[in-house]
Amino acid sequence: MMFHKRIGGDSEMRPVPRALSSSCGTAVFFTLPFDEKWTDENTEAVYEKDGNSWRVIWKR
């Protein structure tokens, strides 16, 4: 939730895509350029949608 609040209005919380995890977690989708200062101890990873796949751009 804090990641979502730090980004602001250009973000949306949704379930984690099944392609990334089989758990029932939540993800924050955003279109802004990623800034590492948005992360905290609860942020596991940041992915970028690349066509039909996902690319890791930051990981704890």
N, CA, C and O atoms as CSV, one atom per row, in Angstrom:
chain,resi,resn,atom,element,x,y,z
A,1,MET,N,N,0.812,-1.197,0.000
A,1,MET,CA,C,0.000,0.000,0.000
A,1,MET,C,C,0.858,1.265,0.000
A,1,MET,O,O,0.511,2.240,-0.667
A,2,MET,N,N,1.960,1.265,0.729
A,2,MET,CA,C,2.801,2.458,0.786
A,2,MET,C,C,3.399,2.782,-0.586
A,2,MET,O,O,3.493,3.951,-0.959
A,3,PHE,N,N,3.800,1.759,-1.332
A,3,PHE,CA,C,4.331,1.970,-2.681
A,3,PHE,C,C,3.283,2.699,-3.514
A,3,PHE,O,O,3.596,3.668,-4.206
A,4,HIS,N,N,2.051,2.233,-3.446
A,4,HIS,CA,C,0.933,2.832,-4.180
A,4,HIS,C,C,0.758,4.302,-3.790
A,4,HIS,O,O,0.550,5.145,-4.662
A,5,LYS,N,N,0.840,4.618,-2.510
A,5,LYS,CA,C,0.682,6.001,-2.041
A,5,LYS,C,C,1.847,6.885,-2.474
A,5,LYS,O,O,1.643,8.055,-2.798
A,6,ARG,N,N,3.068,6.341,-2.484
A,6,ARG,CA,C,4.233,7.138,-2.891
A,6,ARG,C,C,4.169,7.517,-4.368
A,6,ARG,O,O,4.600,8.604,-4.752
A,7,ILE,N,N,3.636,6.628,-5.187
A,7,ILE,CA,C,3.542,6.908,-6.625
A,7,ILE,C,C,2.469,7.951,-6.906
A,7,ILE,O,O,2.665,8.839,-7.736
A,8,GLY,N,N,1.350,7.846,-6.225
A,8,GLY,CA,C,0.277,8.817,-6.406
A,8,GLY,C,C,-0.792,8.358,-7.375
A,8,GLY,O,O,-1.056,7.164,-7.513
A,9,GLY,N,N,-1.402,9.323,-8.044
A,9,GLY,CA,C,-2.579,9.077,-8.861
A,9,GLY,C,C,-2.388,8.200,-10.073
A,9,GLY,O,O,-3.357,7.621,-10.565
A,10,ASP,N,N,-1.179,8.081,-10.571
A,10,ASP,CA,C,-0.947,7.306,-11.789
A,10,ASP,C,C,-0.621,5.849,-11.465
A,10,ASP,O,O,0.281,5.265,-12.066
A,11,SER,N,N,-1.357,5.259,-10.510
A,11,SER,CA,C,-1.117,3.864,-10.146
A,11,SER,C,C,-2.426,3.203,-9.743
A,11,SER,O,O,-3.393,3.870,-9.377
A,12,GLU,N,N,-2.434,1.867,-9.818
A,12,GLU,CA,C,-3.637,1.105,-9.496
A,12,GLU,C,C,-3.232,-0.204,-8.836
A,12,GLU,O,O,-2.330,-0.891,-9.315
A,13,MET,N,N,-3.894,-0.549,-7.741
A,13,MET,CA,C,-3.635,-1.826,-7.076
A,13,MET,C,C,-4.528,-2.896,-7.697
A,13,MET,O,O,-5.729,-2.697,-7.878
A,14,ARG,N,N,-3.901,-4.059,-8.025
A,14,ARG,CA,C,-4.610,-5.199,-8.618
A,14,ARG,C,C,-3.979,-6.485,-8.098
A,14,ARG,O,O,-2.908,-6.442,-7.492
A,15,PRO,N,N,-4.624,-7.629,-8.325
A,15,PRO,CA,C,-3.994,-8.903,-7.956
A,15,PRO,C,C,-2.697,-9.116,-8.751
A,15,PRO,O,O,-2.580,-8.662,-9.889
A,16,VAL,N,N,-1.736,-9.802,-8.149
A,16,VAL,CA,C,-0.484,-10.128,-8.841
A,16,VAL,C,C,-0.807,-11.028,-10.036
A,16,VAL,O,O,-1.541,-12.003,-9.876
A,17,PRO,N,N,-0.285,-10.731,-11.220
A,17,PRO,CA,C,-0.527,-11.591,-12.380
A,17,PRO,C,C,-0.029,-13.017,-12.128
A,17,PRO,O,O,1.033,-13.204,-11.534
A,18,ARG,N,N,-0.772,-14.003,-12.566
A,18,ARG,CA,C,-0.400,-15.412,-12.378
A,18,ARG,C,C,0.949,-15.736,-13.017
A,18,ARG,O,O,1.647,-16.639,-12.556
A,19,ALA,N,N,1.319,-15.022,-14.055
A,19,ALA,CA,C,2.618,-15.259,-14.697
A,19,ALA,C,C,3.782,-14.931,-13.761
A,19,ALA,O,O,4.899,-15.401,-13.976
A,20,LEU,N,N,3.527,-14.122,-12.716
A,20,LEU,CA,C,4.579,-13.721,-11.786
A,20,LEU,C,C,4.549,-14.502,-10.485
A,20,LEU,O,O,5.598,-14.735,-9.885
A,21,SER,N,N,3.365,-14.913,-10.035
A,21,SER,CA,C,3.258,-15.591,-8.743
A,21,SER,C,C,1.957,-16.371,-8.660
A,21,SER,O,O,0.938,-15.967,-9.220
A,22,SER,N,N,2.005,-17.493,-7.955
A,22,SER,CA,C,0.784,-18.270,-7.738
A,22,SER,C,C,0.099,-17.869,-6.436
A,22,SER,O,O,-0.970,-18.389,-6.116
A,23,SER,N,N,0.701,-16.949,-5.680
A,23,SER,CA,C,0.088,-16.495,-4.427
A,23,SER,C,C,-1.036,-15.500,-4.721
A,23,SER,O,O,-1.209,-15.061,-5.858
A,24,CYS,N,N,-1.775,-15.163,-3.709
A,24,CYS,CA,C,-2.905,-14.234,-3.853
A,24,CYS,C,C,-2.527,-12.831,-3.398
A,24,CYS,O,O,-3.312,-12.174,-2.714
A,25,GLY,N,N,-1.356,-12.371,-3.760
A,25,GLY,CA,C,-0.891,-11.056,-3.334
A,25,GLY,C,C,-1.449,-9.934,-4.189
A,25,GLY,O,O,-2.222,-10.158,-5.120
A,26,THR,N,N,-1.034,-8.717,-3.847
A,26,THR,CA,C,-1.445,-7.550,-4.621
A,26,THR,C,C,-0.234,-6.932,-5.308
A,26,THR,O,O,0.901,-7.068,-4.851
A,27,ALA,N,N,-0.502,-6.261,-6.397
A,27,ALA,CA,C,0.538,-5.584,-7.169
A,27,ALA,C,C,0.092,-4.152,-7.422
A,27,ALA,O,O,-1.101,-3.847,-7.396
A,28,VAL,N,N,1.055,-3.287,-7.664
A,28,VAL,CA,C,0.761,-1.904,-8.041
A,28,VAL,C,C,1.171,-1.743,-9.499
A,28,VAL,O,O,2.330,-1.966,-9.849
A,29,PHE,N,N,0.231,-1.359,-10.343
A,29,PHE,CA,C,0.498,-1.118,-11.750
A,29,PHE,C,C,0.628,0.388,-11.951
A,29,PHE,O,O,-0.198,1.160,-11.464
A,30,PHE,N,N,1.682,0.805,-12.680
A,30,PHE,CA,C,1.896,2.236,-12.908
A,30,PHE,C,C,2.578,2.444,-14.243
A,30,PHE,O,O,3.189,1.525,-14.788
A,31,THR,N,N,2.474,3.662,-14.772
A,31,THR,CA,C,3.071,3.981,-16.071
A,31,THR,C,C,4.225,4.966,-15.966
A,31,THR,O,O,4.904,5.234,-16.958
A,32,LEU,N,N,4.453,5.504,-14.784
A,32,LEU,CA,C,5.565,6.438,-14.589
A,32,LEU,C,C,6.906,5.717,-14.695
A,32,LEU,O,O,6.965,4.511,-14.457
A,33,PRO,N,N,7.980,6.419,-15.045
A,33,PRO,CA,C,9.310,5.804,-14.981
A,33,PRO,C,C,9.598,5.392,-13.536
A,33,PRO,O,O,9.338,6.158,-12.608
A,34,PHE,N,N,10.133,4.190,-13.344
A,34,PHE,CA,C,10.388,3.654,-12.006
A,34,PHE,C,C,11.484,4.443,-11.298
A,34,PHE,O,O,12.498,4.794,-11.900
A,35,ASP,N,N,11.267,4.719,-10.009
A,35,ASP,CA,C,12.248,5.382,-9.155
A,35,ASP,C,C,12.447,4.512,-7.918
A,35,ASP,O,O,11.494,4.264,-7.179
A,36,GLU,N,N,13.657,4.051,-7.685
A,36,GLU,CA,C,13.950,3.143,-6.575
A,36,GLU,C,C,13.578,3.730,-5.210
A,36,GLU,O,O,13.348,2.974,-4.267
A,37,LYS,N,N,13.514,5.039,-5.085
A,37,LYS,CA,C,13.167,5.648,-3.791
A,37,LYS,C,C,11.723,5.351,-3.380
A,37,LYS,O,O,11.367,5.570,-2.222
A,38,TRP,N,N,10.884,4.858,-4.297
A,38,TRP,CA,C,9.516,4.470,-3.955
A,38,TRP,C,C,9.472,3.178,-3.148
A,38,TRP,O,O,8.475,2.907,-2.479
A,39,THR,N,N,10.524,2.385,-3.196
A,39,THR,CA,C,10.501,1.069,-2.556
A,39,THR,C,C,10.731,1.169,-1.053
A,39,THR,O,O,11.261,2.160,-0.551
A,40,ASP,N,N,10.320,0.119,-0.350
A,40,ASP,CA,C,10.600,-0.018,1.077
A,40,ASP,C,C,10.793,-1.504,1.371
A,40,ASP,O,O,10.908,-2.305,0.443
A,41,GLU,N,N,10.831,-1.878,2.642
A,41,GLU,CA,C,11.093,-3.272,3.005
A,41,GLU,C,C,9.985,-4.221,2.552
A,41,GLU,O,O,10.198,-5.434,2.535
A,42,ASN,N,N,8.823,-3.715,2.191
A,42,ASN,CA,C,7.716,-4.555,1.731
A,42,ASN,C,C,7.703,-4.759,0.220
A,42,ASN,O,O,6.929,-5.569,-0.289
A,43,THR,N,N,8.547,-4.036,-0.496
A,43,THR,CA,C,8.609,-4.166,-1.949
A,43,THR,C,C,9.498,-5.350,-2.301
A,43,THR,O,O,10.674,-5.379,-1.937
A,44,GLU,N,N,8.937,-6.328,-3.010
A,44,GLU,CA,C,9.701,-7.523,-3.380
A,44,GLU,C,C,10.410,-7.360,-4.717
A,44,GLU,O,O,11.572,-7.741,-4.855
A,45,ALA,N,N,9.714,-6.794,-5.702
A,45,ALA,CA,C,10.292,-6.660,-7.035
A,45,ALA,C,C,9.460,-5.680,-7.853
A,45,ALA,O,O,8.316,-5.374,-7.516
A,46,VAL,N,N,10.063,-5.195,-8.939
A,46,VAL,CA,C,9.363,-4.344,-9.896
A,46,VAL,C,C,9.585,-4.968,-11.268
A,46,VAL,O,O,10.716,-5.264,-11.655
A,47,TYR,N,N,8.491,-5.162,-11.995
A,47,TYR,CA,C,8.536,-5.785,-13.312
A,47,TYR,C,C,8.007,-4.818,-14.354
A,47,TYR,O,O,7.210,-3.928,-14.057
A,48,GLU,N,N,8.467,-5.012,-15.582
A,48,GLU,CA,C,7.963,-4.238,-16.708
A,48,GLU,C,C,7.311,-5.204,-17.686
A,48,GLU,O,O,7.879,-6.246,-18.012
A,49,LYS,N,N,6.123,-4.856,-18.149
A,49,LYS,CA,C,5.427,-5.684,-19.138
A,49,LYS,C,C,6.135,-5.498,-20.471
A,49,LYS,O,O,6.304,-4.376,-20.947
A,50,ASP,N,N,6.547,-6.621,-21.070
A,50,ASP,CA,C,7.289,-6.604,-22.333
A,50,ASP,C,C,6.563,-7.525,-23.308
A,50,ASP,O,O,6.870,-8.714,-23.400
A,51,GLY,N,N,5.604,-6.970,-24.030
A,51,GLY,CA,C,4.784,-7.798,-24.910
A,51,GLY,C,C,3.904,-8.724,-24.080
A,51,GLY,O,O,3.062,-8.269,-23.306
A,52,ASN,N,N,4.110,-10.042,-24.252
A,52,ASN,CA,C,3.345,-11.026,-23.487
A,52,ASN,C,C,4.103,-11.539,-22.275
A,52,ASN,O,O,3.626,-12.449,-21.598
A,53,SER,N,N,5.265,-10.985,-21.985
A,53,SER,CA,C,6.059,-11.460,-20.850
A,53,SER,C,C,6.385,-10.291,-19.916
A,53,SER,O,O,6.069,-9.136,-20.199
A,54,TRP,N,N,7.029,-10.633,-18.790
A,54,TRP,CA,C,7.408,-9.650,-17.773
A,54,TRP,C,C,8.918,-9.656,-17.618
A,54,TRP,O,O,9.538,-10.719,-17.634
A,55,ARG,N,N,9.521,-8.477,-17.467
A,55,ARG,CA,C,10.967,-8.339,-17.301
A,55,ARG,C,C,11.234,-7.686,-15.948
A,55,ARG,O,O,10.636,-6.660,-15.622
A,56,VAL,N,N,12.136,-8.280,-15.157
A,56,VAL,CA,C,12.497,-7.723,-13.851
A,56,VAL,C,C,13.344,-6.469,-14.065
A,56,VAL,O,O,14.348,-6.514,-14.776
A,57,ILE,N,N,12.942,-5.344,-13.451
A,57,ILE,CA,C,13.768,-4.135,-13.518
A,57,ILE,C,C,14.336,-3.754,-12.155
A,57,ILE,O,O,15.243,-2.926,-12.071
A,58,TRP,N,N,13.807,-4.356,-11.085
A,58,TRP,CA,C,14.354,-4.153,-9.734
A,58,TRP,C,C,13.915,-5.318,-8.871
A,58,TRP,O,O,12.762,-5.745,-8.944
A,59,LYS,N,N,14.829,-5.842,-8.045
A,59,LYS,CA,C,14.494,-6.942,-7.143
A,59,LYS,C,C,15.289,-6.800,-5.864
A,59,LYS,O,O,16.474,-6.469,-5.899
A,60,ARG,N,N,14.637,-7.052,-4.721
A,60,ARG,CA,C,15.275,-6.975,-3.415
A,60,ARG,C,C,16.270,-8.089,-3.290
A,60,ARG,O,O,16.930,-8.214,-2.258
